[in-house]
Coordinates of C-alpha atoms in Angstrom, one line a residue:
Chain A
X1 CA -108.4 23.3 51.1
X2 CA -106.9 20.0 50.0
X3 CA -108.0 16.8 51.6
X4 CA -104.6 16.7 53.2
X5 CA -104.8 20.1 54.7
X6 CA -108.3 19.4 55.9
X7 CA -107.0 16.3 57.7
X8 CA -105.1 18.5 60.0
X9 CA -108.3 19.8 61.5
X10 CA -110.7 17.8 63.6
X11 CA -114.3 17.3 62.7
X12 CA -115.2 19.2 65.8
X13 CA -113.1 22.2 64.5
X14 CA -114.7 22.0 61.1
X15 CA -118.2 21.9 62.6
X16 CA -117.5 24.7 65.0
X17 CA -116.3 26.9 62.1
X18 CA -119.3 25.9 59.9
X19 CA -121.7 27.1 62.6
X20 CA -119.8 30.1 63.7
X21 CA -119.2 28.4 67.1
X22 CA -123.0 28.7 67.7
X23 CA -124.3 25.3 68.9
X24 CA -122.4 23.1 66.5
X25 CA -123.6 19.5 66.5
X26 CA -121.5 16.9 68.3
X27 CA -119.1 15.2 65.9
X28 CA -120.7 12.1 64.3
X29 CA -119.2 9.5 62.0
X30 CA -116.4 10.8 59.9
X31 CA -113.8 10.1 57.2
X32 CA -111.7 11.9 54.6
X33 CA -114.8 12.5 52.3
X34 CA -116.8 14.1 55.1
X35 CA -113.8 16.2 56.1
X36 CA -113.5 17.4 52.5
X37 CA -117.2 18.4 52.4
X38 CA -117.2 20.2 55.7
X39 CA -114.0 22.0 54.8
X40 CA -115.5 23.8 51.8
X41 CA -114.9 27.5 51.3
X42 CA -115.4 29.4 48.0
X43 CA -112.2 30.6 46.4
X44 CA -112.2 33.8 44.4
X45 CA -108.4 34.4 44.2
X46 CA -106.7 32.0 41.8
X47 CA -103.1 31.6 40.5
X48 CA -103.6 32.7 36.9
X49 CA -100.5 30.9 35.6
X50 CA -100.8 27.5 37.2
X51 CA -102.4 24.9 35.0
X52 CA -104.7 22.1 36.2
X53 CA -103.1 18.6 36.3
X54 CA -103.6 16.5 33.1
X55 CA -106.9 14.7 33.1
X56 CA -108.5 17.0 35.7
X57 CA -111.4 18.2 33.4
X58 CA -112.3 14.7 32.4
X59 CA -112.2 13.5 36.0
X60 CA -114.5 16.4 37.2
X61 CA -117.0 15.6 34.5
X62 CA -116.9 11.9 35.2
X63 CA -117.6 12.7 38.8
X64 CA -120.5 15.0 37.6
X65 CA -121.8 12.2 35.4
X66 CA -121.8 9.9 38.4
X67 CA -124.3 12.0 40.3
X68 CA -127.9 10.9 40.3
X69 CA -130.2 12.2 37.5
X70 CA -133.9 12.1 37.4
X71 CA -135.0 8.9 35.5
X72 CA -131.6 8.8 34.0
X73 CA -132.7 11.6 31.6
X74 CA -129.4 13.4 32.1
X75 CA -130.8 16.8 31.2
X76 CA -127.5 18.7 31.7
X77 CA -124.4 19.5 29.8
X78 CA -121.3 21.4 30.7
X79 CA -119.3 23.8 28.6
X80 CA -115.6 24.0 29.5
X81 CA -114.2 27.4 28.6
X82 CA -110.4 27.9 28.7
X83 CA -109.7 30.4 26.0
X84 CA -108.8 33.7 27.7
X85 CA -110.8 35.8 25.3
X86 CA -114.0 33.9 25.7
X87 CA -113.5 33.7 29.5
X88 CA -113.1 37.5 29.5
X89 CA -116.3 38.1 27.4
X90 CA -118.2 35.8 29.7
X91 CA -116.8 37.6 32.8
X92 CA -118.2 40.8 31.5
X93 CA -121.7 39.2 31.1
X94 CA -121.4 37.9 34.7
X95 CA -121.0 41.0 36.7
X96 CA -117.4 41.6 35.4
X97 CA -115.9 39.3 38.1
X98 CA -112.1 39.2 37.8
X99 CA -111.8 35.7 39.1
X100 CA -113.5 34.3 36.0
X101 CA -110.6 35.7 34.0
X102 CA -108.0 34.5 36.5
X103 CA -109.1 30.9 36.9
X104 CA -107.8 28.7 34.1
X105 CA -111.1 26.8 33.8
X106 CA -114.6 28.1 33.6
X107 CA -117.3 25.4 33.6
X108 CA -120.7 26.6 32.5
X109 CA -123.4 24.2 33.7
X110 CA -126.3 23.9 31.3
X111 CA -129.9 23.0 32.2
X112 CA -130.2 21.1 28.9
X113 CA -133.5 20.0 27.5
X114 CA -132.2 20.3 23.9
X115 CA -130.8 16.8 23.8
X116 CA -134.2 15.3 24.4
X117 CA -135.7 17.6 21.8
X118 CA -133.2 16.5 19.3
X119 CA -133.9 12.9 20.1
X120 CA -137.6 13.4 19.5
X121 CA -136.9 15.3 16.2
X122 CA -134.7 12.5 15.0
X123 CA -137.6 10.1 15.6
X124 CA -140.4 12.4 14.4
X125 CA -141.9 12.4 17.9
X126 CA -143.1 15.5 19.7
X127 CA -141.6 15.6 23.2
X128 CA -144.8 16.5 25.0
X129 CA -143.2 16.9 28.5
X130 CA -140.5 19.3 27.5
X131 CA -142.5 22.5 27.5
X132 CA -143.5 22.2 31.1
X133 CA -142.1 23.8 34.2
X134 CA -141.5 20.3 35.6
X135 CA -139.0 19.6 32.8
X136 CA -137.2 22.8 33.6
X137 CA -137.1 21.9 37.4
X138 CA -135.7 18.5 36.4
X139 CA -133.0 20.0 34.2
X140 CA -131.9 22.5 36.9
X141 CA -131.7 19.9 39.6
X142 CA -129.8 17.5 37.3
X143 CA -127.3 20.3 36.5
X144 CA -126.9 21.2 40.2
X145 CA -126.3 17.6 41.4
X146 CA -123.7 17.1 38.6
X147 CA -121.9 20.3 39.3
X148 CA -121.7 19.7 43.1
X149 CA -120.0 16.4 42.4
X150 CA -117.4 18.2 40.3
X151 CA -116.9 20.7 43.1
X152 CA -116.3 18.0 45.6
X153 CA -113.9 16.2 43.3
X154 CA -112.0 19.5 42.6
X155 CA -111.7 20.4 46.2
X156 CA -110.5 16.9 47.1
X157 CA -107.5 17.6 44.8
X158 CA -106.7 20.9 46.5
X159 CA -108.3 23.0 43.7
X160 CA -110.5 25.9 44.6
X161 CA -114.0 26.6 43.1
X162 CA -116.6 29.3 43.2
X163 CA -120.1 29.2 41.7
X164 CA -121.2 32.1 39.5
X165 CA -124.9 32.8 39.8
X166 CA -124.3 36.0 37.8
X167 CA -124.1 33.8 34.8
X168 CA -127.9 34.2 34.9
X169 CA -127.7 38.0 34.6
X170 CA -127.7 37.9 30.8
X171 CA -128.9 34.4 29.8
X172 CA -129.5 35.2 26.1
X173 CA -126.1 36.8 25.7
X174 CA -124.4 33.9 27.5
X175 CA -126.3 31.4 25.3
X176 CA -125.2 33.3 22.2
X177 CA -121.5 33.2 23.3
X178 CA -121.6 29.5 24.0
X179 CA -123.8 28.8 20.9
X180 CA -126.4 27.0 23.0
X181 CA -129.3 25.6 21.1
X182 CA -132.9 26.4 22.1
X183 CA -134.0 24.7 25.3
X184 CA -130.6 25.0 26.9
X185 CA -129.7 27.5 29.5
X186 CA -126.6 28.4 31.4
X187 CA -127.8 27.7 35.0
X188 CA -124.6 28.9 36.6
X189 CA -120.9 29.1 36.1
X190 CA -118.1 27.6 38.1
X191 CA -114.5 28.8 38.2
X192 CA -111.9 26.2 38.9
X193 CA -108.2 26.7 39.6
X194 CA -105.4 26.7 42.1
X195 CA -106.1 29.0 45.1
X196 CA -103.7 31.8 45.6
X197 CA -102.0 30.8 48.8
X198 CA -101.4 34.4 49.7
X199 CA -105.2 34.9 50.1
X200 CA -106.6 33.4 53.2
X201 CA -110.0 31.8 53.0
X202 CA -112.1 30.8 55.9
X203 CA -115.1 28.4 56.4
X204 CA -118.2 30.6 56.3
X205 CA -120.8 30.1 59.0
X206 CA -124.2 28.9 58.0
X207 CA -127.6 29.0 59.6
X208 CA -127.8 26.7 62.6
X209 CA -129.0 23.1 62.2
X210 CA -132.1 24.0 64.2
X211 CA -133.3 26.3 61.4
X212 CA -132.6 24.2 58.4
X213 CA -133.2 20.7 59.8
X214 CA -136.8 20.0 60.6
X215 CA -138.0 16.8 62.3
X216 CA -141.1 15.1 60.9
X217 CA -142.7 18.4 60.0
X218 CA -141.6 21.9 59.2
X219 CA -141.3 24.2 62.2
X220 CA -139.0 26.9 63.4
X221 CA -140.2 27.9 66.8
X222 CA -137.3 30.0 67.9
X223 CA -136.4 31.4 64.5
X224 CA -136.1 35.1 65.4
X225 CA -133.7 34.4 68.3
X226 CA -131.6 31.9 66.3
X227 CA -131.4 34.4 63.4
X228 CA -130.2 37.1 65.8
X229 CA -127.4 34.8 67.0
X230 CA -126.5 33.9 63.4
X231 CA -126.4 37.6 62.4
X232 CA -123.9 38.1 65.2
X233 CA -121.8 35.2 64.1
X234 CA -121.8 36.3 60.5
X235 CA -120.9 39.9 61.4
X236 CA -118.0 38.5 63.4
X237 CA -116.9 36.4 60.4
X238 CA -117.1 39.5 58.2
X239 CA -115.0 41.6 60.6
X240 CA -112.3 38.9 60.8
X241 CA -112.2 38.7 57.0
X242 CA -112.0 42.4 56.3
X243 CA -115.6 42.5 54.9
X244 CA -117.0 45.2 57.2
X245 CA -119.3 44.0 59.9
X246 CA -122.4 43.3 57.9
X247 CA -124.7 40.6 59.4
X248 CA -126.9 38.2 57.4
X249 CA -130.2 40.0 57.6
X250 CA -129.1 43.3 55.9
X251 CA -127.4 41.4 53.1
X252 CA -130.6 39.3 52.5
X253 CA -132.7 42.4 52.5
X254 CA -130.4 44.1 49.9
X255 CA -130.1 41.0 47.8
X256 CA -133.7 39.7 47.6
X257 CA -135.7 42.4 49.3
X258 CA -135.4 44.8 46.4
X259 CA -135.8 44.2 42.7
X260 CA -132.5 45.9 42.1
X261 CA -130.9 43.0 44.0
X262 CA -132.0 40.6 41.2
X263 CA -129.5 42.4 38.8
X264 CA -131.8 42.0 35.8
X265 CA -133.0 38.5 36.6
X266 CA -136.5 39.7 37.1
X267 CA -136.8 39.2 33.4
X268 CA -135.8 35.5 33.6
X269 CA -139.2 34.2 32.6
X270 CA -139.5 36.3 29.5
X271 CA -135.9 35.6 28.5
X272 CA -136.1 31.8 29.0
X273 CA -139.4 31.7 27.0
X274 CA -137.6 33.5 24.1
X275 CA -134.8 30.8 24.5
X276 CA -137.3 28.1 23.8
X277 CA -138.4 26.9 27.3
X278 CA -142.1 26.4 27.7
X279 CA -142.3 26.7 31.5
X280 CA -146.0 25.8 31.4
Chain B
X1 CA -120.6 1.2 48.1
X2 CA -118.5 2.2 51.1
X3 CA -115.3 4.1 50.7
X4 CA -113.5 0.9 51.7
X5 CA -115.3 -1.3 49.2
X6 CA -114.7 1.3 46.5
X7 CA -111.0 1.3 47.2
X8 CA -110.8 -2.3 45.9
X9 CA -111.6 -1.1 42.4
X10 CA -109.2 1.0 40.3
X11 CA -110.2 4.3 38.9
X12 CA -110.0 2.8 35.4
X13 CA -112.5 0.1 36.5
X14 CA -114.9 2.7 37.9
X15 CA -114.6 4.9 34.7
X16 CA -115.2 1.9 32.5
X17 CA -118.3 0.9 34.4
X18 CA -119.5 4.5 34.4
X19 CA -119.3 4.8 30.6
X20 CA -120.5 1.2 29.9
X21 CA -117.0 0.5 28.5
X22 CA -117.7 2.9 25.7
X23 CA -114.6 5.2 25.3
X24 CA -114.0 5.9 29.0
X25 CA -111.6 8.7 29.6
X26 CA -108.1 7.8 30.7
X27 CA -107.7 7.8 34.5
X28 CA -106.8 11.3 35.8
X29 CA -105.9 12.4 39.3
X30 CA -107.6 10.4 42.0
X31 CA -108.1 9.9 45.7
X32 CA -110.6 8.4 48.1
X33 CA -113.1 11.2 47.5
X34 CA -113.1 10.8 43.7
X35 CA -113.4 7.1 44.1
X36 CA -116.5 7.5 46.3
X37 CA -118.1 9.9 43.7
X38 CA -117.4 7.6 40.8
X39 CA -118.6 4.6 42.7
X40 CA -122.2 6.0 43.1
X41 CA -125.1 3.8 42.4
X42 CA -128.7 4.4 43.6
X43 CA -129.9 1.9 46.3
X44 CA -133.5 0.9 46.4
X45 CA -133.3 -2.1 48.7
X46 CA -132.6 -1.3 52.3
X47 CA -132.3 -3.2 55.5
X48 CA -135.5 -2.0 57.3
X49 CA -134.2 -2.9 60.8
X50 CA -130.7 -1.6 60.8
X51 CA -130.6 1.9 62.3
X52 CA -128.2 4.6 61.2
X53 CA -125.1 5.3 63.4
X54 CA -125.6 8.0 66.0
X55 CA -125.0 11.5 64.7
X56 CA -125.5 10.5 61.1
X57 CA -128.4 12.8 60.4
X58 CA -126.6 15.8 61.8
X59 CA -123.4 14.9 59.9
X60 CA -125.3 14.7 56.6
X61 CA -127.0 18.0 57.2
X62 CA -123.7 19.7 58.2
X63 CA -122.3 18.4 54.9
X64 CA -125.3 19.8 53.1
X65 CA -124.9 23.2 54.9
X66 CA -121.3 23.2 53.8
X67 CA -122.3 23.3 50.1
X68 CA -122.2 26.6 48.3
X69 CA -125.5 28.7 48.3
X70 CA -126.3 31.6 46.1
X71 CA -125.2 34.9 47.9
X72 CA -125.4 32.8 51.2
X73 CA -129.2 33.1 51.0
X74 CA -129.5 29.5 52.1
X75 CA -132.9 29.1 50.5
X76 CA -133.3 25.4 51.4
X77 CA -134.4 23.3 54.3
X78 CA -134.7 19.6 54.9
X79 CA -137.4 17.7 56.7
X80 CA -136.1 14.4 58.3
X81 CA -138.9 11.9 58.4
X82 CA -138.4 8.8 60.5
X83 CA -141.8 7.9 61.9
X84 CA -143.0 4.9 60.0
X85 CA -146.6 6.1 59.6
X86 CA -145.5 9.4 58.1
X87 CA -143.0 7.7 55.8
X88 CA -145.8 5.3 54.7
X89 CA -148.1 8.2 53.9
X90 CA -145.4 10.0 52.0
X91 CA -144.6 6.9 50.1
X92 CA -148.2 6.7 48.9
X93 CA -147.9 10.3 47.6
X94 CA -144.7 9.5 45.9
X95 CA -145.7 6.7 43.5
X96 CA -146.1 4.2 46.4
X97 CA -142.5 3.2 46.3
X98 CA -141.7 0.5 48.9
X99 CA -138.1 1.7 49.5
X100 CA -139.4 4.9 51.1
X101 CA -141.1 2.8 53.8
X102 CA -138.1 0.4 54.2
X103 CA -135.3 3.0 54.6
X104 CA -135.0 4.3 58.2
X105 CA -134.6 7.9 57.0
X106 CA -136.5 9.9 54.5
X107 CA -135.0 13.4 53.8
X108 CA -137.3 15.7 52.0
X109 CA -135.4 18.6 50.5
X110 CA -137.3 21.9 50.5
X111 CA -136.8 24.7 48.0
X112 CA -137.5 27.2 50.8
X113 CA -138.2 30.9 50.1
X114 CA -140.4 31.1 53.2
X115 CA -137.6 31.9 55.6
X116 CA -136.8 35.0 53.6
X117 CA -140.5 36.0 53.5
X118 CA -140.6 35.6 57.3
X119 CA -137.5 37.8 57.7
X120 CA -139.2 40.5 55.6
X121 CA -142.4 40.3 57.6
X122 CA -140.6 40.6 60.9
X123 CA -139.0 43.8 59.6
X124 CA -142.1 45.1 57.8
X125 CA -140.3 44.9 54.4
X126 CA -141.7 43.5 51.3
X127 CA -139.3 40.9 49.8
X128 CA -139.6 42.2 46.2
X129 CA -137.4 39.5 44.7
X130 CA -139.2 36.5 46.1
X131 CA -142.2 36.3 43.6
X132 CA -139.9 35.9 40.6
X133 CA -138.9 32.7 38.7
X134 CA -135.3 33.6 39.5
X135 CA -135.9 33.2 43.2
X136 CA -137.4 29.8 42.6
X137 CA -134.4 28.8 40.4
X138 CA -132.1 29.9 43.2
X139 CA -134.0 27.9 45.8
X140 CA -134.0 24.7 43.7
X141 CA -130.3 25.0 43.0
X142 CA -129.5 25.6 46.6
X143 CA -131.5 22.6 47.7
X144 CA -129.9 20.4 45.1
X145 CA -126.3 21.4 46.0
X146 CA -127.0 20.8 49.6
X147 CA -128.7 17.4 49.0
X148 CA -125.8 16.2 46.8
X149 CA -123.3 16.8 49.6
X150 CA -125.5 14.8 52.0
X151 CA -125.5 11.9 49.4
X152 CA -121.7 12.0 49.1
X153 CA -121.3 12.0 52.9
X154 CA -123.8 9.1 53.3
X155 CA -122.2 7.0 50.6
X156 CA -118.8 7.6 52.1
X157 CA -120.1 5.9 55.2
X158 CA -121.3 2.9 53.3
X159 CA -124.9 4.0 53.4
X160 CA -127.1 3.8 50.3
X161 CA -129.3 6.6 48.9
X162 CA -131.9 7.1 46.2
X163 CA -133.4 10.4 45.2
X164 CA -137.2 10.5 44.9
X165 CA -138.4 12.8 42.1
X166 CA -141.9 11.4 42.6
X167 CA -142.1 13.6 45.7
X168 CA -143.2 16.2 43.1
X169 CA -146.1 14.1 41.9
X170 CA -148.5 15.7 44.6
X171 CA -146.7 18.8 45.8
X172 CA -149.7 20.3 47.7
X173 CA -150.4 17.0 49.6
X174 CA -146.8 16.6 50.5
X175 CA -146.7 20.2 51.7
X176 CA -149.7 19.5 53.9
X177 CA -148.2 16.3 55.3
X178 CA -145.0 18.2 56.2
X179 CA -146.8 21.3 57.3
X180 CA -144.8 23.4 54.9
X181 CA -145.5 27.2 55.0
X182 CA -146.3 29.1 51.8
X183 CA -143.3 29.6 49.5
X184 CA -141.8 26.2 50.5
X185 CA -141.9 23.2 48.2
X186 CA -140.6 19.6 48.5
X187 CA -138.2 19.6 45.6
X188 CA -137.4 15.9 46.0
X189 CA -137.0 13.2 48.5
X190 CA -134.0 11.1 49.5
X191 CA -134.2 7.7 51.2
X192 CA -131.1 6.8 53.2
X193 CA -130.3 3.5 54.8
X194 CA -128.1 0.5 54.9
X195 CA -128.1 -1.3 51.5
X196 CA -129.5 -4.8 51.6
X197 CA -126.3 -6.8 50.9
X198 CA -128.4 -9.5 49.2
X199 CA -129.3 -7.1 46.4
X200 CA -126.6 -6.4 44.0
X201 CA -126.2 -2.9 42.6
X202 CA -124.1 -1.9 39.7
X203 CA -122.7 1.4 38.5
X204 CA -125.1 2.7 35.8
X205 CA -123.6 3.8 32.5
X206 CA -124.1 7.4 31.6
X207 CA -123.9 9.3 28.3
X208 CA -120.3 9.5 27.0
X209 CA -118.2 12.5 27.9
X210 CA -118.3 13.6 24.2
X211 CA -122.0 14.3 24.6
X212 CA -122.1 16.1 27.9
X213 CA -118.8 17.9 27.9
X214 CA -118.5 20.7 25.3
X215 CA -115.3 22.6 24.7
X216 CA -115.5 26.4 24.3
X217 CA -119.0 26.2 22.7
X218 CA -121.8 23.8 22.6
X219 CA -121.7 21.2 19.9
X220 CA -122.5 17.6 19.5
X221 CA -121.4 16.7 16.0
X222 CA -121.7 12.9 16.2
X223 CA -124.7 12.8 18.6
X224 CA -126.8 10.2 16.7
X225 CA -123.9 7.7 16.5
X226 CA -122.9 8.2 20.1
X227 CA -126.5 7.8 21.3
X228 CA -126.8 4.5 19.4
X229 CA -123.7 3.2 21.2
X230 CA -125.0 4.4 24.5
X231 CA -128.4 2.8 23.8
X232 CA -126.5 -0.5 23.2
X233 CA -124.5 -0.1 26.5
X234 CA -127.6 0.7 28.5
X235 CA -129.5 -2.2 27.0
X236 CA -126.6 -4.5 28.0
X237 CA -126.7 -3.0 31.5
X238 CA -130.4 -3.6 31.8
X239 CA -130.0 -7.3 30.7
X240 CA -127.3 -7.9 33.2
X241 CA -129.4 -6.4 35.9
X242 CA -132.7 -8.3 35.1
X243 CA -134.4 -5.1 33.9
X244 CA -135.3 -6.4 30.4
X245 CA -133.2 -5.1 27.5
X246 CA -134.6 -1.6 27.2
X247 CA -132.2 1.0 25.8
X248 CA -132.1 4.7 26.7
X249 CA -134.0 6.2 23.9
X250 CA -137.3 4.3 24.4
X251 CA -137.2 5.1 28.1
X252 CA -136.7 8.8 27.4
X253 CA -139.6 8.7 24.9
X254 CA -141.9 7.1 27.4
X255 CA -140.8 9.4 30.3
X256 CA -140.7 12.8 28.7
X257 CA -142.2 12.2 25.2
X258 CA -145.7 11.8 26.5
X259 CA -147.7 13.9 29.0
X260 CA -148.6 10.7 30.9
X261 CA -144.9 10.3 31.7
X262 CA -145.0 13.5 33.8
X263 CA -147.3 11.6 36.2
X264 CA -149.4 14.7 37.0
X265 CA -146.5 17.1 37.1
X266 CA -147.8 19.0 34.1
X267 CA -149.9 20.8 36.7
X268 CA -146.7 22.0 38.6
X269 CA -147.0 25.6 37.7
X270 CA -150.6 25.9 38.8
X271 CA -149.9 24.0 42.0
X272 CA -146.8 26.0 42.9
X273 CA -148.7 29.2 42.4
X274 CA -151.4 28.0 44.8
X275 CA -148.6 27.2 47.2
X276 CA -147.5 30.9 47.2
X277 CA -144.7 30.9 44.6
X278 CA -144.8 33.9 42.2
X279 CA -142.8 32.4 39.4
X280 CA -143.0 35.7 37.6

């Protein structure tokens, strides 16, 4: 996982793993940064008693702040949770996932329009743009760009990370726990810690380039055939990693094909409106 | 901008520039990856005639595909536009920005729920979760995480990038130009190319750590004072870079304080609905 460990593998190895050995692209330009990016895998087993090096949190946030932000509006914040009791309460709100309690650091990334609102209030100006869906898009994208830089920085240090979308299962309760003001929403969580070396992680195959990369215009002429090959590659990955032999398609159908798969997030619009977002 | 160039500066230098010399954090753990992240600056002046190295596009997309994605749903795509005429037409739709025409590569990042819809149609299943705001959030976040990895990879190669939020000014027209199916939206663009060495770029100061990093719970006790110091730092940055002496606050008030600052994006909800998104 660390930059050093990644260096042991060639770019060709990393690309082959990333595409489940299905038509990986030829290796292009490379360096330590690209190796770190290609070598990502989510970590869900952490050493609960190994602390992060001094200055890690500040470094991760400085990396996050270095990401682009729409018109420099910086419509994001991050809440760093390290107190075991608070982490435990938040884990319960986020599908009761154990790794949230185990990892020493939980970063909750906030789509934060509240700072702009406070700025307007301090100057007696109505912030006319804030109640629009566009402002919410902007805040979500800002938060995601920032978080991904933090992930890259963490992984380059040999730390492991996993995003927690389940932090959106109970947005109002999470906001209350973190004392978020109106117009601020926990977009997702991120657990950060030292990976348990006893638990093997593997690069997860993604959809082939031919399905996600479109040239000049959108088109996916052989989508059904490509998806069948991807299903096979993912089933093989699942078998190797003791996760049954489920392919991609059935997981997708379960996760987004049914309302139950949204785990309560079908109420998102209503809840966000109650939290102050206009979403017009 | 390149990893090599960045190596010449210390982490302390990079942090000081990133925070406009206002209370930068002490240097923490570091390496080439972190240096690359901290050294980011948006590039808007490209060498129009210098092509990207062979395999660059595929490498950037492989880095993008290596980012986390919610439940592995991979609800993003990217359209790579290199034909000058199409780039020119898209630049007109995106605030007529010259750098879109100059840069050899325009990546348009798509919040893409259409692939899941097609999967359901092929199996005669209704994708119940797709018409919800939550699905749109998920697609936007997926697209942003992917794009940010591509940016990091590009910058590590010495390439320059700039995000183009204005790709949301005319979402329906952009979708038509790129032949996007329903339930797919150009979330933002990204120009990629070789920076013009004659045009100096500088690390842009961001809000201080104390305002974006909250510990345990959200709180910004000295926000007004900190913002005044940030305003001064940003005005100084603007002066140094020949951009007048505008501080942060007046820019924010112009950009999001007035409906005009949304440049037509106040219609986003209506337009996205017409493009097939449920946003329920």
